[in-house]
mmCIF file of C-alpha atoms in Angstrom:
data_model
loop_
_atom_site.group_PDB
_atom_site.id
_atom_site.type_symbol
_atom_site.label_atom_id
_atom_site.label_comp_id
_atom_site.label_asym_id
_atom_site.label_seq_id
_atom_site.Cartn_x
_atom_site.Cartn_y
_atom_site.Cartn_z
ATOM 1 C CA PHE A 1 -44.999 91.636 140.359
ATOM 2 C CA LEU A 2 -45.826 90.110 143.757
ATOM 3 C CA ALA A 3 -42.450 91.084 145.159
ATOM 4 C CA ALA A 4 -42.824 94.645 143.931
ATOM 5 C CA TYR A 5 -46.346 94.876 145.293
ATOM 6 C CA CYS A 6 -45.240 93.679 148.714
ATOM 7 C CA LYS A 7 -42.588 96.419 148.898
ATOM 8 C CA ARG A 8 -45.020 99.236 148.136
ATOM 9 C CA GLU A 9 -46.179 101.640 150.832
ATOM 10 C CA SER A 10 -49.841 101.231 151.449
ATOM 11 C CA PRO A 11 -51.056 100.318 147.926
ATOM 12 C CA LYS A 12 -54.707 100.406 149.099
ATOM 13 C CA TYR A 13 -55.620 97.484 146.777
ATOM 14 C CA ALA A 14 -55.360 93.699 146.987
ATOM 15 C CA VAL A 15 -53.875 91.245 144.521
ATOM 16 C CA MET A 16 -55.488 87.885 143.806
ATOM 17 C CA ILE A 17 -54.062 84.628 142.637
ATOM 18 C CA THR A 18 -56.793 82.366 141.322
ATOM 19 C CA GLY A 19 -56.821 78.871 139.825
ATOM 20 C CA GLU A 20 -58.001 75.363 140.303
ATOM 21 C CA TRP A 21 -57.149 73.367 143.374
ATOM 22 C CA GLY A 22 -53.661 71.926 143.095
ATOM 23 C CA SER A 23 -52.567 74.415 140.388
ATOM 24 C CA GLY A 24 -49.682 75.656 142.569
ATOM 25 C CA LYS A 25 -51.119 78.957 143.785
ATOM 26 C CA THR A 26 -49.948 78.587 147.388
ATOM 27 C CA TRP A 27 -46.574 77.236 146.308
ATOM 28 C CA LEU A 28 -46.111 80.208 144.014
ATOM 29 C CA VAL A 29 -46.777 82.725 146.764
ATOM 30 C CA ASN A 30 -44.742 80.929 149.370
ATOM 31 C CA ASN A 31 -41.835 80.694 146.865
ATOM 32 C CA VAL A 32 -41.889 84.464 146.169
ATOM 33 C CA MET A 33 -41.995 85.202 149.928
ATOM 34 C CA SER A 34 -39.051 82.885 150.549
ATOM 35 C CA GLN A 35 -36.915 84.079 147.640
ATOM 36 C CA GLU A 36 -37.484 87.734 148.492
ATOM 37 C CA GLY A 37 -37.082 87.245 152.205
ATOM 38 C CA LEU A 38 -40.507 88.882 152.909
ATOM 39 C CA ASP A 39 -41.964 88.514 156.399
ATOM 40 C CA HIS A 40 -45.691 87.820 156.081
ATOM 41 C CA LEU A 41 -48.723 86.423 157.843
ATOM 42 C CA ARG A 42 -50.588 83.567 156.239
ATOM 43 C CA ILE A 43 -54.169 83.019 157.297
ATOM 44 C CA SER A 44 -56.361 80.237 155.926
ATOM 45 C CA LEU A 45 -59.989 81.406 155.563
ATOM 46 C CA PHE A 46 -61.180 77.780 155.307
ATOM 47 C CA GLY A 47 -64.222 77.539 157.589
ATOM 48 C CA ILE A 48 -63.917 81.078 158.971
ATOM 49 C CA SER A 49 -67.424 82.321 159.776
ATOM 50 C CA THR A 50 -66.916 85.549 161.717
ATOM 51 C CA ARG A 51 -64.630 88.560 161.472
ATOM 52 C CA GLN A 52 -63.420 87.911 165.046
ATOM 53 C CA GLU A 53 -61.931 84.560 164.006
ATOM 54 C CA VAL A 54 -59.801 86.391 161.401
ATOM 55 C CA TYR A 55 -58.802 89.026 163.998
ATOM 56 C CA ASP A 56 -57.887 86.350 166.508
ATOM 57 C CA GLU A 57 -55.704 84.479 163.974
ATOM 58 C CA PHE A 58 -54.123 87.707 162.928
ATOM 59 C CA PHE A 59 -53.284 88.562 166.549
ATOM 60 C CA ALA A 60 -52.038 85.072 167.253
ATOM 61 C CA GLN A 61 -49.538 85.197 164.407
ATOM 62 C CA CYS A 62 -48.339 88.692 165.388
ATOM 63 C CA HIS A 63 -48.086 87.756 169.110
ATOM 64 C CA PRO A 64 -47.755 83.991 169.468
ATOM 65 C CA MET A 65 -46.639 84.258 173.122
ATOM 66 C CA LEU A 66 -49.744 86.181 174.088
ATOM 67 C CA ALA A 67 -51.929 83.828 172.109
ATOM 68 C CA SER A 68 -50.575 80.712 173.795
ATOM 69 C CA ALA A 69 -52.977 78.515 175.700
ATOM 70 C CA GLY A 70 -51.360 79.490 179.026
ATOM 71 C CA THR A 71 -52.042 83.225 178.584
ATOM 72 C CA LYS A 72 -55.738 83.835 179.249
ATOM 73 C CA ILE A 73 -55.914 87.517 178.257
ATOM 74 C CA VAL A 74 -55.596 86.885 174.535
ATOM 75 C CA ALA A 75 -59.285 87.237 173.663
ATOM 76 C CA GLY A 76 -59.674 90.605 175.322
ATOM 77 C CA ILE A 77 -56.377 91.969 173.884
ATOM 78 C CA ALA A 78 -57.197 90.716 170.394
ATOM 79 C CA ARG A 79 -60.603 92.391 170.403
ATOM 80 C CA GLY A 80 -59.084 95.580 171.801
ATOM 81 C CA LEU A 81 -56.332 95.861 169.175
ATOM 82 C CA LEU A 82 -58.008 94.559 166.133
ATOM 83 C CA THR A 83 -61.446 96.058 166.475
ATOM 84 C CA ARG A 84 -60.006 99.496 167.306
ATOM 85 C CA ILE A 85 -60.936 99.413 170.990
ATOM 86 C CA THR A 86 -58.016 100.624 173.146
ATOM 87 C CA PHE A 87 -56.788 97.951 175.524
ATOM 88 C CA PRO A 88 -56.543 99.702 178.859
ATOM 89 C CA ILE A 89 -53.152 98.554 180.071
ATOM 90 C CA GLY A 90 -53.235 100.797 183.134
ATOM 91 C CA SER A 91 -56.676 99.462 184.224
ATOM 92 C CA ALA A 92 -56.025 95.812 183.582
ATOM 93 C CA ASP A 93 -56.442 93.546 186.540
ATOM 94 C CA VAL A 94 -53.398 92.843 188.656
ATOM 95 C CA GLN A 95 -52.902 89.320 187.460
ATOM 96 C CA SER A 96 -53.060 90.243 183.740
ATOM 97 C CA GLN A 97 -50.782 93.206 184.316
ATOM 98 C CA SER A 98 -48.330 90.965 186.166
ATOM 99 C CA GLN A 99 -48.330 88.487 183.319
ATOM 100 C CA LEU A 100 -47.447 91.197 180.825
ATOM 101 C CA ASP A 101 -44.657 92.603 182.973
ATOM 102 C CA SER A 102 -43.075 89.240 183.713
ATOM 103 C CA LEU A 103 -43.165 88.066 180.111
ATOM 104 C CA GLY A 104 -41.875 91.349 178.811
ATOM 105 C CA LEU A 105 -44.705 91.633 176.287
ATOM 106 C CA LYS A 106 -45.784 95.257 176.651
ATOM 107 C CA GLU A 107 -43.532 96.231 173.695
ATOM 108 C CA LEU A 108 -45.429 93.716 171.512
ATOM 109 C CA LEU A 109 -48.637 95.631 171.865
ATOM 110 C CA ILE A 110 -48.083 97.861 168.855
ATOM 111 C CA ASN A 111 -50.226 98.552 165.789
ATOM 112 C CA ASN A 112 -50.191 95.973 163.030
ATOM 113 C CA ARG A 113 -49.776 98.292 160.115
ATOM 114 C CA ASN A 114 -47.884 97.591 156.895
ATOM 115 C CA LYS A 115 -48.034 93.836 157.312
ATOM 116 C CA ILE A 116 -48.016 91.568 154.290
ATOM 117 C CA VAL A 117 -51.026 89.311 154.713
ATOM 118 C CA VAL A 118 -51.640 86.205 152.588
ATOM 119 C CA LEU A 119 -55.328 85.130 152.790
ATOM 120 C CA ASP A 120 -55.578 81.542 151.527
ATOM 121 C CA ASP A 121 -58.686 79.410 150.742
ATOM 122 C CA PHE A 122 -60.852 82.514 150.049
ATOM 123 C CA GLU A 123 -63.431 80.458 148.255
ATOM 124 C CA ARG A 124 -63.872 78.252 151.375
ATOM 125 C CA CYS A 125 -64.593 81.222 153.688
ATOM 126 C CA ARG A 126 -68.024 80.961 155.299
ATOM 127 C CA LEU A 127 -68.409 84.683 155.661
ATOM 128 C CA PRO A 128 -70.644 86.273 153.007
ATOM 129 C CA VAL A 129 -68.470 87.471 150.134
ATOM 130 C CA ARG A 130 -69.444 91.117 150.747
ATOM 131 C CA GLU A 131 -68.378 90.916 154.394
ATOM 132 C CA ALA A 132 -65.165 89.066 153.631
ATOM 133 C CA LEU A 133 -64.117 91.687 151.053
ATOM 134 C CA GLY A 134 -65.248 94.450 153.458
ATOM 135 C CA LEU A 135 -62.869 93.087 156.062
ATOM 136 C CA ILE A 136 -60.034 93.041 153.474
ATOM 137 C CA SER A 137 -60.877 96.618 152.564
ATOM 138 C CA ASN A 138 -60.429 97.577 156.246
ATOM 139 C CA LEU A 139 -57.056 95.974 156.435
ATOM 140 C CA LEU A 140 -56.009 97.821 153.270
ATOM 141 C CA ASP A 141 -57.324 101.272 154.212
ATOM 142 C CA GLU A 142 -57.004 101.366 158.035
ATOM 143 C CA ASP A 143 -54.017 99.061 158.656
ATOM 144 C CA ARG A 144 -52.263 99.829 155.293
ATOM 145 C CA CYS A 145 -51.581 96.164 154.862
ATOM 146 C CA LYS A 146 -50.568 94.518 151.615
ATOM 147 C CA ILE A 147 -53.082 91.677 150.880
ATOM 148 C CA ILE A 148 -52.548 88.717 148.608
ATOM 149 C CA ILE A 149 -55.720 86.649 148.242
ATOM 150 C CA ILE A 150 -55.454 82.969 147.085
ATOM 151 C CA SER A 151 -58.735 81.706 145.637
ATOM 152 C CA ASN A 152 -60.451 79.462 143.226
ATOM 153 C CA ASP A 153 -62.938 81.904 141.680
ATOM 154 C CA ASN A 154 -64.759 79.160 139.850
ATOM 155 C CA GLU A 155 -66.115 77.889 143.186
ATOM 156 C CA ILE A 156 -67.630 81.258 144.216
ATOM 157 C CA GLN A 157 -71.351 81.264 143.356
ATOM 158 C CA ASP A 158 -72.330 84.732 144.660
ATOM 159 C CA THR A 159 -73.852 86.636 141.740
ATOM 160 C CA GLU A 160 -72.622 89.946 143.084
ATOM 161 C CA TYR A 161 -69.062 88.748 143.704
ATOM 162 C CA ALA A 162 -67.629 90.498 140.623
ATOM 163 C CA SER A 163 -68.960 93.891 141.571
ATOM 164 C CA TYR A 164 -67.748 93.600 145.216
ATOM 165 C CA LYS A 165 -64.366 92.274 144.105
ATOM 166 C CA GLU A 166 -63.552 95.159 141.707
ATOM 167 C CA LYS A 167 -63.732 97.555 144.662
ATOM 168 C CA VAL A 168 -60.932 95.753 146.505
ATOM 169 C CA VAL A 169 -58.859 93.714 144.070
ATOM 170 C CA ALA A 170 -56.930 95.632 141.432
ATOM 171 C CA TYR A 171 -55.015 92.673 139.847
ATOM 172 C CA THR A 172 -56.062 89.076 139.378
ATOM 173 C CA PHE A 173 -53.544 86.511 138.081
ATOM 174 C CA LYS A 174 -54.518 82.958 137.045
ATOM 175 C CA ALA A 175 -52.184 80.187 138.094
ATOM 176 C CA GLU A 176 -51.656 77.587 135.416
ATOM 177 C CA PRO A 177 -50.025 74.310 136.547
ATOM 178 C CA GLU A 178 -46.628 73.534 135.048
ATOM 179 C CA ALA A 179 -46.305 69.755 135.495
ATOM 180 C CA GLU A 180 -42.735 69.585 134.205
ATOM 181 C CA LEU A 181 -41.453 72.244 136.551
ATOM 182 C CA ALA A 182 -43.419 70.692 139.489
ATOM 183 C CA LEU A 183 -42.063 67.220 138.703
ATOM 184 C CA ASP A 184 -38.503 68.646 138.910
ATOM 185 C CA GLN A 185 -39.420 70.042 142.362
ATOM 186 C CA PHE A 186 -40.874 66.724 143.515
ATOM 187 C CA TRP A 187 -38.176 64.484 142.069
ATOM 188 C CA ASN A 188 -36.218 64.418 145.360
ATOM 189 C CA ILE A 189 -38.799 61.753 146.378
ATOM 190 C CA MET A 190 -36.974 59.370 144.076
ATOM 191 C CA ASP A 191 -33.398 60.612 144.775
ATOM 192 C CA SER A 192 -32.462 57.734 147.177
ATOM 193 C CA HIS A 193 -32.849 55.148 144.365
ATOM 194 C CA ARG A 194 -30.074 56.664 142.221
ATOM 195 C CA LEU A 195 -31.706 55.896 138.922
ATOM 196 C CA ASN A 196 -29.694 56.352 135.727
ATOM 197 C CA ASP A 197 -30.392 59.454 133.706
ATOM 198 C CA LYS A 198 -32.110 57.558 130.892
ATOM 199 C CA LEU A 199 -34.574 55.942 133.145
ATOM 200 C CA VAL A 200 -35.183 59.187 135.046
ATOM 201 C CA ASN A 201 -36.095 60.976 131.835
ATOM 202 C CA GLU A 202 -38.363 58.084 130.706
ATOM 203 C CA ILE A 203 -40.164 58.005 134.060
ATOM 204 C CA LYS A 204 -40.720 61.717 134.008
ATOM 205 C CA GLU A 205 -42.060 61.492 130.492
ATOM 206 C CA ILE A 206 -44.539 58.823 131.434
ATOM 207 C CA ILE A 207 -45.718 60.717 134.460
ATOM 208 C CA GLY A 208 -46.140 63.856 132.434
ATOM 209 C CA ILE A 209 -48.146 62.084 129.781
ATOM 210 C CA VAL A 210 -50.531 60.576 132.310
ATOM 211 C CA HIS A 211 -50.890 63.848 134.155
ATOM 212 C CA ASP A 212 -51.652 65.854 131.017
ATOM 213 C CA GLN A 213 -54.034 63.231 129.468
ATOM 214 C CA SER A 214 -55.913 62.732 132.765
ATOM 215 C CA GLY A 215 -57.297 66.287 132.325
ATOM 216 C CA TYR A 216 -57.244 66.831 136.165
ATOM 217 C CA MET A 217 -54.339 69.202 136.158
ATOM 218 C CA ASN A 218 -53.815 68.915 139.908
ATOM 219 C CA LEU A 219 -50.202 69.133 140.986
ATOM 220 C CA ARG A 220 -50.964 67.624 144.350
ATOM 221 C CA HIS A 221 -52.155 64.483 142.554
ATOM 222 C CA LEU A 222 -48.873 64.394 140.676
ATOM 223 C CA LYS A 223 -46.872 64.489 143.913
ATOM 224 C CA ILE A 224 -49.022 62.007 145.739
ATOM 225 C CA SER A 225 -48.894 59.623 142.734
ATOM 226 C CA LEU A 226 -45.081 59.894 142.595
ATOM 227 C CA GLU A 227 -44.851 59.230 146.363
ATOM 228 C CA ALA A 228 -47.054 56.151 145.981
ATOM 229 C CA PHE A 229 -44.971 54.809 143.068
ATOM 230 C CA GLU A 230 -41.778 55.329 145.158
ATOM 231 C CA ARG A 231 -43.246 53.078 147.857
ATOM 232 C CA LEU A 232 -44.145 50.495 145.215
ATOM 233 C CA TYR A 233 -40.602 50.739 143.628
ATOM 234 C CA SER A 234 -39.003 50.306 147.066
ATOM 235 C CA CYS A 235 -40.808 46.944 147.446
ATOM 236 C CA LEU A 236 -39.532 45.571 144.146
ATOM 237 C CA PRO A 237 -36.712 43.017 144.231
ATOM 238 C CA ASP A 238 -33.468 44.099 142.565
ATOM 239 C CA SER A 239 -34.051 41.673 139.749
ATOM 240 C CA ALA A 240 -37.242 43.529 138.874
ATOM 241 C CA LYS A 241 -35.661 46.956 139.227
ATOM 242 C CA GLU A 242 -33.088 45.941 136.660
ATOM 243 C CA LYS A 243 -35.837 45.462 134.039
ATOM 244 C CA SER A 244 -36.478 49.059 132.954
ATOM 245 C CA GLU A 245 -39.390 48.052 130.622
ATOM 246 C CA LEU A 246 -41.171 46.374 133.531
ATOM 247 C CA VAL A 247 -40.616 49.375 135.827
ATOM 248 C CA LYS A 248 -42.017 51.698 133.166
ATOM 249 C CA GLU A 249 -45.108 49.532 132.567
ATOM 250 C CA LEU A 250 -45.724 49.349 136.303
ATOM 251 C CA LEU A 251 -45.404 53.175 136.548
ATOM 252 C CA TYR A 252 -47.737 53.657 133.592
ATOM 253 C CA ILE A 253 -50.553 51.499 135.034
ATOM 254 C CA HIS A 254 -49.965 52.671 138.586
ATOM 255 C CA SER A 255 -50.108 56.336 137.586
ATOM 256 C CA ILE A 256 -53.451 55.858 135.741
ATOM 257 C CA PHE A 257 -55.079 54.266 138.778
ATOM 258 C CA SER A 258 -53.527 56.741 141.218
ATOM 259 C CA TYR A 259 -55.004 59.688 139.332
ATOM 260 C CA GLU A 260 -58.413 58.060 138.974
ATOM 261 C CA VAL A 261 -58.589 57.087 142.633
ATOM 262 C CA LEU A 262 -57.436 60.492 143.811
ATOM 263 C CA HIS A 263 -59.974 62.233 141.643
ATOM 264 C CA GLY A 264 -62.726 59.855 142.587
ATOM 265 C CA GLY A 265 -63.104 58.251 139.156
ATOM 266 C CA ILE A 266 -62.616 54.814 140.551
ATOM 267 C CA SER A 267 -62.601 53.323 144.053
ATOM 268 C CA GLY A 268 -60.001 51.184 145.682
ATOM 269 C CA ASP A 269 -62.413 48.229 145.755
ATOM 270 C CA GLN A 270 -62.892 48.532 142.007
ATOM 271 C CA VAL A 271 -59.119 48.478 141.466
ATOM 272 C CA ILE A 272 -58.887 45.325 143.505
ATOM 273 C CA GLY A 273 -61.831 43.901 141.558
ATOM 274 C CA LEU A 274 -60.084 44.639 138.292
ATOM 275 C CA PHE A 275 -56.890 42.811 139.226
ATOM 276 C CA SER A 276 -58.884 39.889 140.596
ATOM 277 C CA LYS A 277 -60.592 39.584 137.207
ATOM 278 C CA LEU A 278 -57.263 39.817 135.304
ATOM 279 C CA LEU A 279 -55.761 37.167 137.520
ATOM 280 C CA TYR A 280 -58.647 34.740 138.034
ATOM 281 C CA GLY A 281 -61.002 35.540 135.171
ATOM 282 C CA SER A 282 -63.995 36.395 137.368
ATOM 283 C CA ARG A 283 -65.014 38.536 140.310
ATOM 284 C CA SER A 284 -66.658 37.544 143.530
ATOM 285 C CA ASP A 285 -70.473 37.754 143.312
ATOM 286 C CA SER A 286 -70.453 39.253 146.802
ATOM 287 C CA GLN A 287 -69.025 42.444 145.349
ATOM 288 C CA PRO A 288 -71.339 43.364 142.434
ATOM 289 C CA SER A 289 -70.438 46.388 140.403
ATOM 290 C CA GLU A 290 -72.107 48.235 137.574
ATOM 291 C CA ILE A 291 -68.700 49.170 136.186
ATOM 292 C CA ASP A 292 -66.747 46.789 134.064
ATOM 293 C CA PRO A 293 -63.175 47.035 135.344
ATOM 294 C CA ILE A 294 -61.611 45.559 132.223
ATOM 295 C CA GLY A 295 -63.505 48.092 130.133
ATOM 296 C CA MET A 296 -62.232 50.834 132.458
ATOM 297 C CA LEU A 297 -58.653 49.796 131.837
ATOM 298 C CA GLU A 298 -59.173 49.702 128.079
ATOM 299 C CA ILE A 299 -60.822 53.173 128.208
ATOM 300 C CA GLY A 300 -58.008 54.463 130.374
ATOM 301 C CA ARG A 301 -55.313 53.140 128.014
ATOM 302 C CA ALA A 302 -57.126 54.639 124.985
ATOM 303 C CA HIS A 303 -57.461 57.997 126.836
ATOM 304 C CA VAL A 304 -53.803 58.078 127.709
#
């Protein structure tokens, strides 16, 4: 659907991909663009607080040479092109005109119609929702762009968001994380260790179980956890690597703590305290904690 949408002539409506953070929204869109060979602009709205910041980023991606730090005319040109004010090439000062001529950039000053624009992190945009959607409406109607919005709708608190959105967004798709497919994509992290097929399948099964039972459903956590385990596995002596049951037990415990730390369910200090208690039977009084780390491990095991 995304590929077909991007090939339409001036659809006059936007498409939204929504889902929780780490559900694979951006990966999905990037994958479609790559597979279909579609040229596109990707703009993160994270922290954007004015329309001009969007216009400047839009211009910078269309004309990276003009937007370079060494070319001082970018702000004036960006405002001229993207706020529908004609940039007076003939009346530009001699220095600016000379820069354009010497760099051969006159031919770049064209309209920006029919672009495929991916707007990421919509929920983190600091513009009021009505204004942000108004900007998108302008890009659709006046520039005939195709707009794909990547958002986490659950994070948008504006009570009038739904009524504004329906005027601009015709289709909304919810991204659901597919841990098994994602793990296949991430498995190259472990490729250098040349594990046998049986152990590979057992490791993937353990990671999948921990991921599903954690309830966090964040594919970024899955990748980071796998990267962290790969570092741990690299440090093991060969004699330990040969003991598959030991490797699986390490992976199991490691994955639980990785997910909890990444999600903020437990701190690194608490993990250290847990293993101190397991090893020595007590914790230092200088590091008091209201959480019983042994209890946390038991709860984690029961949960998984």
